[in-house]
PDB file of C-alpha atoms in Angstrom:
ATOM      1  CA  MET A 766       0.422   0.007   0.436  1.00 81.00           C
ATOM      2  CA  LEU A 767       2.643   2.390   0.541  1.00 91.00           C
ATOM      3  CA  ASN A 768       5.189   3.120  -2.379  1.00 91.00           C
ATOM      4  CA  ILE A 769       8.329   5.731  -2.759  1.00 94.00           C
ATOM      5  CA  GLY A 770       7.433   8.570  -3.613  1.00 93.00           C
ATOM      6  CA  MET A 771       3.640   8.609  -2.078  1.00 93.00           C
ATOM      7  CA  ASN A 772       2.391  12.014   0.007  1.00 93.00           C
ATOM      8  CA  LEU A 773       1.843  11.971   3.045  1.00 94.00           C
ATOM      9  CA  THR A 774      -0.131  13.891   5.873  1.00 92.00           C
ATOM     10  CA  LEU A 775       1.097  13.804   9.066  1.00 92.00           C
ATOM     11  CA  GLU A 776      -0.079  14.861  12.140  1.00 83.00           C
ATOM     12  CA  SER A 777       1.040  15.340  15.904  1.00 81.00           C
ATOM     13  CA  LEU A 778      -0.312  13.521  18.756  1.00 71.00           C
ATOM     14  CA  GLU A 779       1.619  15.654  21.353  1.00 63.00           C
ATOM     15  CA  SER A 780      -0.913  18.021  22.970  1.00 44.00           C
ATOM     16  CA  ASN A 781       1.680  20.367  23.264  1.00 45.00           C
ATOM     17  CA  ASN A 782       2.278  20.639  19.692  1.00 53.00           C
ATOM     18  CA  PRO A 783      -0.409  19.686  17.607  1.00 57.00           C
ATOM     19  CA  ASP A 784       0.416  20.435  14.374  1.00 76.00           C
ATOM     20  CA  LYS A 785       0.207  18.752  10.488  1.00 84.00           C
ATOM     21  CA  TYR A 786       3.062  17.726   8.480  1.00 91.00           C
ATOM     22  CA  LYS A 787       3.955  16.974   4.968  1.00 93.00           C
ATOM     23  CA  CYS A 788       6.402  14.957   3.080  1.00 95.00           C
ATOM     24  CA  LYS A 789       7.275  12.143   0.989  1.00 96.00           C
ATOM     25  CA  ILE A 790       8.275   8.908   0.767  1.00 96.00           C
ATOM     26  CA  ALA A 791      11.580   8.486   0.322  1.00 96.00           C
ATOM     27  CA  ASP A 792      13.233   4.975   1.015  1.00 95.00           C
ATOM     28  CA  ILE A 793      11.415   1.791   2.818  1.00 95.00           C
ATOM     29  CA  GLU A 794      12.613  -0.838   4.093  1.00 93.00           C
ATOM     30  CA  ASN A 795      11.903  -3.831   6.157  1.00 88.00           C
ATOM     31  CA  ASN A 796       9.324  -2.290   8.971  1.00 90.00           C
ATOM     32  CA  ASN A 797      10.804   0.868   8.368  1.00 95.00           C
ATOM     33  CA  LEU A 798       9.813   4.132   6.223  1.00 96.00           C
ATOM     34  CA  TYR A 799      12.036   6.792   5.303  1.00 97.00           C
ATOM     35  CA  ILE A 800      10.554  10.850   4.291  1.00 97.00           C
ATOM     36  CA  ASP A 801      11.819  14.171   3.834  1.00 96.00           C
ATOM     37  CA  TYR A 802      11.692  16.581   6.444  1.00 95.00           C
ATOM     38  CA  PRO A 803       8.463  17.366   6.477  1.00 95.00           C
ATOM     39  CA  ILE A 804       7.191  21.147   5.691  1.00 93.00           C
ATOM     40  CA  SER A 805       4.513  22.208   7.974  1.00 89.00           C
ATOM     41  CA  LEU A 806       1.150  23.227   6.999  1.00 81.00           C
ATOM     42  CA  THR A 807       0.998  25.959  10.077  1.00 75.00           C
ATOM     43  CA  THR A 808       4.679  27.425   8.792  1.00 82.00           C
ATOM     44  CA  ASN A 809       5.593  25.841   5.211  1.00 83.00           C
ATOM     45  CA  ARG A 810       8.454  25.674   6.532  1.00 90.00           C
ATOM     46  CA  THR A 811      10.838  22.471   7.362  1.00 92.00           C
ATOM     47  CA  ALA A 812       9.285  20.909  10.328  1.00 90.00           C
ATOM     48  CA  PHE A 813      12.380  19.154  12.479  1.00 88.00           C
ATOM     49  CA  LEU A 814      10.275  16.070  13.933  1.00 91.00           C
ATOM     50  CA  VAL A 815      12.254  15.204  17.894  1.00 90.00           C
ATOM     51  CA  ASN A 816      12.695  10.715  18.473  1.00 93.00           C
ATOM     52  CA  ASP A 817      10.097   9.411  19.655  1.00 88.00           C
ATOM     53  CA  LEU A 818       7.290  12.106  18.437  1.00 86.00           C
ATOM     54  CA  HIS A 819       4.155  10.220  18.437  1.00 85.00           C
ATOM     55  CA  LEU A 820       1.896  10.701  15.117  1.00 87.00           C
ATOM     56  CA  ASN A 821      -0.757  10.335  13.351  1.00 85.00           C
ATOM     57  CA  CYS A 822      -0.074   8.914   8.848  1.00 92.00           C
ATOM     58  CA  ILE A 823      -2.446   9.853   6.477  1.00 90.00           C
ATOM     59  CA  PHE A 824      -1.809   8.668   2.605  1.00 91.00           C
ATOM     60  CA  SER A 825      -3.906   8.178  -0.242  1.00 87.00           C
ATOM     61  CA  THR A 826      -3.422   5.160  -3.151  1.00 85.00           C
ATOM     62  CA  GLU A 827      -4.488   4.935  -6.553  1.00 79.00           C
ATOM     63  CA  ASP A 828      -8.026   3.629  -6.405  1.00 76.00           C
ATOM     64  CA  ASN A 829      -8.906   6.981  -4.061  1.00 69.00           C
ATOM     65  CA  GLY A 830      -8.546   5.231  -0.718  1.00 80.00           C
ATOM     66  CA  THR A 831      -7.929   7.077   2.120  1.00 85.00           C
ATOM     67  CA  TYR A 832      -5.400   5.435   5.486  1.00 88.00           C
ATOM     68  CA  LEU A 833      -4.582   6.020   8.546  1.00 86.00           C
ATOM     69  CA  PHE A 834      -1.881   4.411  10.419  1.00 90.00           C
ATOM     70  CA  ARG A 835       0.071   5.713  14.231  1.00 87.00           C
ATOM     71  CA  THR A 836       3.320   6.097  13.985  1.00 92.00           C
ATOM     72  CA  LYS A 837       6.679   7.139  15.644  1.00 92.00           C
ATOM     73  CA  VAL A 838       9.781   9.064  14.917  1.00 95.00           C
ATOM     74  CA  ILE A 839      13.037   6.288  15.604  1.00 96.00           C
ATOM     75  CA  GLY A 840      15.987   8.033  14.393  1.00 96.00           C
ATOM     76  CA  LYS A 841      17.678  10.177  11.193  1.00 96.00           C
ATOM     77  CA  VAL A 842      19.804   8.827   9.307  1.00 95.00           C
ATOM     78  CA  LYS A 843      21.142  10.639   5.884  1.00 91.00           C
ATOM     79  CA  LYS A 844      21.572   9.374   2.079  1.00 87.00           C
ATOM     80  CA  ASN A 845      21.578  10.845  -0.353  1.00 87.00           C
ATOM     81  CA  ILE A 846      19.686  13.149   1.548  1.00 92.00           C
ATOM     82  CA  PRO A 847      19.209  13.398   4.991  1.00 94.00           C
ATOM     83  CA  LEU A 848      15.378  11.088   5.782  1.00 96.00           C
ATOM     84  CA  ILE A 849      13.096  10.897   8.832  1.00 97.00           C
ATOM     85  CA  ILE A 850      12.563   6.917   9.755  1.00 97.00           C
ATOM     86  CA  LEU A 851       8.781   6.336  11.185  1.00 97.00           C
ATOM     87  CA  HIS A 852       7.922   2.774  12.250  1.00 95.00           C
ATOM     88  CA  ILE A 853       5.487   0.925   9.909  1.00 95.00           C
ATOM     89  CA  PRO A 854       2.933  -1.250  11.964  1.00 92.00           C
ATOM     90  CA  PRO A 855       1.356  -4.867  10.601  1.00 91.00           C
ATOM     91  CA  VAL A 856      -0.737  -3.395   7.699  1.00 89.00           C
ATOM     92  CA  GLU A 857      -4.079  -4.635   9.863  1.00 88.00           C
ATOM     93  CA  GLU A 858      -3.821  -0.800  12.185  1.00 87.00           C
ATOM     94  CA  PHE A 859      -3.914   0.390   8.556  1.00 89.00           C
ATOM     95  CA  LYS A 860      -7.391   2.056   9.024  1.00 81.00           C
ATOM     96  CA  LYS A 861      -9.564   2.933   5.882  1.00 80.00           C
ATOM     97  CA  ILE A 862     -10.883   6.448   6.581  1.00 75.00           C
ATOM     98  CA  GLN A 863     -13.994   9.205   5.176  1.00 62.00           C
ATOM     99  CA  ARG A 864     -12.188  12.361   3.188  1.00 54.00           C
ATOM    100  CA  ARG A 865     -14.425  14.148   5.657  1.00 48.00           C
ATOM    101  CA  GLN A 866     -12.661  12.599   8.666  1.00 51.00           C
ATOM    102  CA  TYR A 867     -10.339  14.837   7.459  1.00 61.00           C
ATOM    103  CA  VAL A 868     -10.390  18.375   9.566  1.00 71.00           C
ATOM    104  CA  ARG A 869     -13.607  19.900   9.023  1.00 75.00           C
ATOM    105  CA  VAL A 870     -14.201  23.581   9.762  1.00 86.00           C
ATOM    106  CA  GLU A 871     -17.047  25.744   9.263  1.00 86.00           C
ATOM    107  CA  THR A 872     -16.252  28.451   7.367  1.00 92.00           C
ATOM    108  CA  ALA A 873     -17.670  30.035   4.387  1.00 95.00           C
ATOM    109  CA  VAL A 874     -15.868  30.228   0.960  1.00 96.00           C
ATOM    110  CA  ASP A 875     -17.149  30.605  -2.510  1.00 97.00           C
ATOM    111  CA  ILE A 876     -17.889  28.180  -4.578  1.00 98.00           C
ATOM    112  CA  SER A 877     -19.504  27.790  -8.575  1.00 97.00           C
ATOM    113  CA  LEU A 878     -21.584  24.584  -9.402  1.00 97.00           C
ATOM    114  CA  TYR A 879     -21.952  22.856 -12.765  1.00 95.00           C
ATOM    115  CA  LEU A 880     -25.204  20.538 -12.196  1.00 93.00           C
ATOM    116  CA  GLN A 881     -25.284  17.792 -15.281  1.00 90.00           C
ATOM    117  CA  ASN A 882     -28.613  17.189 -14.890  1.00 88.00           C
ATOM    118  CA  SER A 883     -30.430  20.272 -14.604  1.00 86.00           C
ATOM    119  CA  LYS A 884     -27.396  22.085 -16.887  1.00 90.00           C
ATOM    120  CA  GLU A 885     -27.677  24.652 -14.043  1.00 90.00           C
ATOM    121  CA  ARG A 886     -24.165  26.788 -12.688  1.00 94.00           C
ATOM    122  CA  PHE A 887     -23.700  28.714 -10.159  1.00 95.00           C
ATOM    123  CA  THR A 888     -22.686  30.619  -7.084  1.00 96.00           C
ATOM    124  CA  THR A 889     -23.041  30.052  -3.273  1.00 97.00           C
ATOM    125  CA  ILE A 890     -21.505  29.929  -0.517  1.00 97.00           C
ATOM    126  CA  THR A 891     -20.392  27.037   1.545  1.00 95.00           C
ATOM    127  CA  GLU A 892     -22.080  26.121   5.114  1.00 91.00           C
ATOM    128  CA  ASP A 893     -18.576  23.748   5.924  1.00 88.00           C
ATOM    129  CA  ILE A 894     -16.196  22.416   4.243  1.00 90.00           C
ATOM    130  CA  SER A 895     -13.244  19.546   4.785  1.00 83.00           C
ATOM    131  CA  ALA A 896     -10.339  17.706   2.143  1.00 82.00           C
ATOM    132  CA  GLY A 897     -13.049  15.813   1.068  1.00 79.00           C
ATOM    133  CA  GLY A 898     -16.093  17.654   0.991  1.00 85.00           C
ATOM    134  CA  CYS A 899     -18.543  20.629   1.859  1.00 88.00           C
ATOM    135  CA  ALA A 900     -21.900  21.316   2.492  1.00 88.00           C
ATOM    136  CA  VAL A 901     -23.485  25.042   0.772  1.00 94.00           C
ATOM    137  CA  LEU A 902     -26.052  26.822   0.551  1.00 94.00           C
ATOM    138  CA  LEU A 903     -29.076  26.513  -2.085  1.00 92.00           C
ATOM    139  CA  PRO A 904     -30.220  28.870  -4.011  1.00 91.00           C
ATOM    140  CA  LYS A 905     -34.171  28.127  -3.169  1.00 87.00           C
ATOM    141  CA  ASN A 906     -34.908  28.182  -7.396  1.00 85.00           C
ATOM    142  CA  ILE A 907     -31.821  25.443  -7.559  1.00 87.00           C
ATOM    143  CA  GLN A 908     -32.928  21.673  -6.396  1.00 82.00           C
ATOM    144  CA  MET A 909     -30.606  18.512  -6.264  1.00 82.00           C
ATOM    145  CA  HIS A 910     -31.178  15.296  -5.793  1.00 81.00           C
ATOM    146  CA  PRO A 911     -29.222  12.456  -4.433  1.00 76.00           C
ATOM    147  CA  LEU A 912     -26.303  11.100  -6.029  1.00 81.00           C
ATOM    148  CA  GLU A 913     -26.043  13.410  -8.780  1.00 90.00           C
ATOM    149  CA  THR A 914     -23.475  14.550 -10.441  1.00 94.00           C
ATOM    150  CA  GLY A 915     -21.801  17.364 -11.212  1.00 96.00           C
ATOM    151  CA  ASP A 916     -18.407  19.840 -10.902  1.00 96.00           C
ATOM    152  CA  ALA A 917     -16.699  22.641  -8.778  1.00 97.00           C
ATOM    153  CA  THR A 918     -15.152  25.185  -8.807  1.00 97.00           C
ATOM    154  CA  ILE A 919     -13.830  26.361  -4.718  1.00 98.00           C
ATOM    155  CA  VAL A 920     -11.955  29.997  -3.930  1.00 97.00           C
ATOM    156  CA  LEU A 921      -9.511  29.085  -1.130  1.00 96.00           C
ATOM    157  CA  PRO A 922      -8.533  32.403   0.769  1.00 95.00           C
ATOM    158  CA  MET A 923      -5.275  31.414   1.974  1.00 91.00           C
ATOM    159  CA  GLN A 924      -3.467  32.356   5.172  1.00 87.00           C
ATOM    160  CA  ASN A 925      -0.707  34.357   2.986  1.00 89.00           C
ATOM    161  CA  GLY A 926      -2.585  36.253   1.650  1.00 91.00           C
ATOM    162  CA  ASP A 927      -3.034  33.946  -1.975  1.00 92.00           C
ATOM    163  CA  TYR A 928      -6.332  32.351  -3.334  1.00 94.00           C
ATOM    164  CA  GLN A 929      -5.288  28.467  -4.346  1.00 94.00           C
ATOM    165  CA  TYR A 930      -8.689  27.315  -6.882  1.00 96.00           C
ATOM    166  CA  ILE A 931      -9.816  23.638  -6.520  1.00 96.00           C
ATOM    167  CA  ASN A 932     -11.712  22.385  -9.966  1.00 96.00           C
ATOM    168  CA  THR A 933     -13.512  19.135  -8.927  1.00 95.00           C
ATOM    169  CA  PRO A 934     -15.889  16.629 -10.105  1.00 95.00           C
ATOM    170  CA  ILE A 935     -18.459  16.683  -7.282  1.00 95.00           C
ATOM    171  CA  LYS A 936     -21.316  13.918  -6.296  1.00 89.00           C
ATOM    172  CA  LEU A 937     -24.718  14.942  -4.386  1.00 89.00           C
ATOM    173  CA  ILE A 938     -24.811  13.011  -0.920  1.00 78.00           C
ATOM    174  CA  ARG A 939     -27.478  14.465   0.430  1.00 76.00           C
ATOM    175  CA  ASN A 940     -29.896  18.022   1.538  1.00 81.00           C
ATOM    176  CA  TRP A 941     -31.950  19.317   4.463  1.00 78.00           C
ATOM    177  CA  GLU A 942     -32.966  22.220   5.776  1.00 83.00           C
ATOM    178  CA  ASP A 943     -32.188  24.196   8.709  1.00 78.00           C
ATOM    179  CA  ALA A 944     -33.696  27.803   9.791  1.00 81.00           C
ATOM    180  CA  GLY A 945     -34.571  28.165   6.010  1.00 84.00           C
ATOM    181  CA  LYS A 946     -31.959  27.527   3.992  1.00 87.00           C
ATOM    182  CA  ASN A 947     -31.184  24.945   2.066  1.00 89.00           C
ATOM    183  CA  ILE A 948     -28.077  22.385   2.217  1.00 88.00           C
ATOM    184  CA  ALA A 949     -26.727  20.225   0.575  1.00 88.00           C
ATOM    185  CA  SER A 950     -23.737  17.744   1.418  1.00 84.00           C
ATOM    186  CA  ILE A 951     -21.335  17.459  -1.181  1.00 89.00           C
ATOM    187  CA  GLU A 952     -18.585  14.810  -1.657  1.00 84.00           C
ATOM    188  CA  PHE A 953     -15.172  16.049  -4.039  1.00 88.00           C
ATOM    189  CA  ILE A 954     -14.757  13.306  -6.272  1.00 86.00           C
ATOM    190  CA  ASP A 955     -11.534  12.160  -7.782  1.00 81.00           C
ATOM    191  CA  LEU A 956      -9.367  14.839  -6.528  1.00 83.00           C
ATOM    192  CA  ASP A 957      -5.386  14.658  -7.230  1.00 83.00           C
ATOM    193  CA  GLU A 958      -2.693  15.490  -4.153  1.00 78.00           C
ATOM    194  CA  LYS A 959      -1.888  18.239  -4.276  1.00 85.00           C
ATOM    195  CA  ASP A 960      -5.315  19.652  -4.783  1.00 90.00           C
ATOM    196  CA  THR A 961      -5.943  17.050  -1.380  1.00 85.00           C
ATOM    197  CA  GLN A 962      -3.325  19.204   0.185  1.00 82.00           C
ATOM    198  CA  SER A 963      -4.203  22.318  -0.506  1.00 88.00           C
ATOM    199  CA  LEU A 964      -8.089  21.480   0.556  1.00 89.00           C
ATOM    200  CA  PHE A 965      -6.036  20.812   4.431  1.00 84.00           C
ATOM    201  CA  ARG A 966      -3.952  23.045   4.671  1.00 85.00           C
ATOM    202  CA  PHE A 967      -7.372  25.618   4.151  1.00 91.00           C
ATOM    203  CA  CYS A 968      -8.962  23.868   6.999  1.00 88.00           C
ATOM    204  CA  PHE A 969      -6.012  23.705   9.024  1.00 83.00           C
ATOM    205  CA  GLU A 970      -5.212  26.284   9.301  1.00 87.00           C
ATOM    206  CA  ARG A 971      -8.596  28.301   9.605  1.00 88.00           C
ATOM    207  CA  GLN A 972      -9.088  26.097  12.371  1.00 84.00           C
ATOM    208  CA  LEU A 973      -5.813  27.670  14.206  1.00 82.00           C
ATOM    209  CA  GLU A 974      -7.667  30.525  13.598  1.00 85.00           C
ATOM    210  CA  LEU A 975     -10.952  29.940  15.164  1.00 82.00           C
ATOM    211  CA  ARG A 976      -9.398  28.521  17.881  1.00 77.00           C
ATOM    212  CA  LYS A 977      -7.280  32.111  18.605  1.00 79.00           C
ATOM    213  CA  LYS A 978     -10.311  34.032  18.327  1.00 80.00           C
ATOM    214  CA  GLY A 979     -11.784  31.880  20.890  1.00 76.00           C
ATOM    215  CA  LEU A 980     -14.447  30.642  19.063  1.00 71.00           C
ATOM    216  CA  LEU A 981     -13.013  27.162  18.316  1.00 63.00           C
ATOM    217  CA  THR A 982     -12.655  24.364  21.459  1.00 55.00           C
TER     218      THR A 982
END
């Protein structure tokens, strides 16, 4: 399941350092995973992980399955480049997760939707968003039906002032009414790794921002 060159997301399990990182697999030997020095999703800078740091490791396979396993830093080594060594647990400890189990944050971002059945195209905002999907406000004149498909363009305002544009096929999971609002839950289909990482980073940055403002515990 793990391959050289695969992108990984690491999530610190230390309560005093709850950061997330992105990295790549450089080598695999026995039960050891060799990764390049990871980049913090908070600072966008190289992170130096200490030995015995416990982490969640998240990765996606070619069939778009997403998996999580727990690991820890067991050392460092210099091959062609400096590498960090992580322990690989037995495959039985790998847990398949849904992409909406990624960090989900309640926030309004602009999203443009095109529905294939009705040929409707409209712009609205999200109620919440994660790396696997979002909930959007539907205009009163728009009807969506379960499993309906289409395309979306999402505009992510990043913390550094840049804007990331995500283009993805979508599928409607369900819709419902809440306080007079018509809301649809949408799944992102076949996101590439770059877009997944951008969404993950945006959600994590926004979550930290809400925590600093005391709006999230």
